[in-house]
Amino acid sequence: MKKGSDLLVEALENEGVDRVFGVPGEENLDVLESLRNSKIELVLTRHEQAAAFMAATHGRLTGKPGVCLATLGPGALNFSTGAAYAHLGAMPMILITGQKAIMTAKQARFQIVDVVASMRPLTKMTRQIVSPGSIPSVVRDAFRVAMEERPGPVHLELPEDVAAEEIEDVPLIPVHPLDRPVAPAAPLDRAAEMILAARRPLVMIGAAGNRPRLVEPLSAAMRRIGLPFFNTQMGKGAVTGGSNLYLGTAALSEGDYVHEAVAAADLIVAVGHDTIEKPPFLMRNAGGPKVVHIGYQSANVEQVYHPDAEVIGDIGTTMTGLAERLEGKLPEQKQMLELRQKILAKINARAEEDRFPVTPQRLVHDVRAAMPEDGIVCLDNGMYKIWFARNYRTHVANTLLLDNALATMGAGLPSAMMAAMLNPQRRVMAVCGDGGFMMNSQELETAVRLGLNLVVLVLNDGAYGMIRWKQAVDKFPDFGMTFGNPDFVRYAEAYGAKGSRVTSAEALVPTLDAAFKGGGVHLVDCPIDYSENTRVLVEELRNKVPDVDLA
């Protein structure tokens, strides 16, 4: 006879799951045995948080939920940050945790916390499985909920006695296509009329415009419509190709060069904007541009985002419908495209300075030089994220992965490991600050054990650099932000990885190139000078004068 754990694993196989990431415990031993006898690979990590980040990134890159496994209590609670990362970032994933037996209580309350309650605000759905016979339907529903717009994490708790209980075979529930509603013609016509009536319409692509399935329809629609566009941080790279219509990324909420184009626009078509991100621009009640919201769901009305019209439905179908209504009818936005050249020139200024430690501009320039068009860069969270968002030009969708929702440290290395597992023939790089890297640096051992080809670029300034910068900008004394680091090269070698240290600005590209060509896991320690943060992102932007008057 089958056990509950067998049914669980069969249900996962039915959903197409080929890997489960995690750290099992005593309460998962039946599940572990069922996995051993299945086609599913168990990817053992060194911390549950890393397993959750990997599962979330699987969902982000494939559109299909990644699955992670942990035991009860401390193991389950270590999933919390990863669950929030997926919940705010709209990444489909399934979290499975163990629990003590629910029919008996031989260990009283040892290690027991209410994990279902703790997961409720961090997930789309959370439930305890109380009967092995319900497992096929519960798992099918979990995957459906995780993948529905807005995607996100679902948590299932499987008590050990339910996992071990024998039961007659229960049929699995077939997987069916998940279709999304299509916007009616009336709001599409209304949006098209607003765009045609505008003098300087501008498109903004947000996080929900960056789903894997949207790459082709959105890219094709943007080419047909022919309007200049910019993107939010998490919308970066949604449109393939080196489009001459791209104006830049709104890495800041206001005052940056790309906001000159925003200020000049009289209509912004916001494609998939999710207000979980920091505002890419600040709406004003009077004198600002009108906004058309295009999304899977109605807009969240916020102080800084309250659209004038909405088109709700599948974004790919909506954009195709707009292209059919607008193709060939819009005049070339010559003034916007002239402004584009000046915006990009300003952003790319001083990108080849040879001072050392390297500046953020040189760092981004050299990483771009070392990465082919389809190479994937996965950012942890730190000051460099703003520079990559502003300066790093993407040509292929989903080749710059960053988190501007939860914006947690510690996700860069696990997310890059997942990207490397899914794309073994492409160059994959994790870019981490020294603070964020050390939060999950133990996963170097996992990466080596898995035989991944991965370069980990650690930016070394001996501080929590972003908060230190904010502290200085707010005129607080420099306090509580600095720390000591290990010798990162020897640290990597202790895990069986390779290590290199950058000693000049000119050495960065050759060091990265050699690391990729050498294969395996290779850590590159690169000192960085963040003095440019204040010069560019505070003083220069505060004193800048618009280059083009489009009034």
Short mmCIF file of N, CA and C in Angstrom, two decimals, residues 331-339:
data_model
loop_
_atom_site.label_atom_id
_atom_site.label_comp_id
_atom_site.label_asym_id
_atom_site.label_seq_id
_atom_site.Cartn_x
_atom_site.Cartn_y
_atom_site.Cartn_z
N PRO A 331 2.89 59.16 -34.89
CA PRO A 331 4.06 59.84 -35.46
C PRO A 331 5.33 59.49 -34.68
N GLU A 332 6.45 59.56 -35.33
CA GLU A 332 7.72 59.30 -34.65
C GLU A 332 7.94 60.36 -33.57
N GLN A 333 8.34 59.90 -32.40
CA GLN A 333 8.55 60.80 -31.27
C GLN A 333 9.99 61.35 -31.32
N LYS A 334 10.23 62.26 -32.28
CA LYS A 334 11.60 62.72 -32.53
C LYS A 334 12.21 63.40 -31.32
N GLN A 335 11.43 64.24 -30.65
CA GLN A 335 11.99 64.97 -29.51
C GLN A 335 12.34 64.02 -28.36
N MET A 336 11.47 63.04 -28.13
CA MET A 336 11.77 62.04 -27.10
C MET A 336 13.02 61.26 -27.45
N LEU A 337 13.20 60.91 -28.71
CA LEU A 337 14.36 60.13 -29.11
C LEU A 337 15.64 60.97 -29.05
N GLU A 338 15.53 62.28 -29.29
CA GLU A 338 16.69 63.16 -29.09
C GLU A 338 17.06 63.20 -27.61
N LEU A 339 16.03 63.27 -26.77
CA LEU A 339 16.27 63.27 -25.33
C LEU A 339 16.89 61.96 -24.89
#
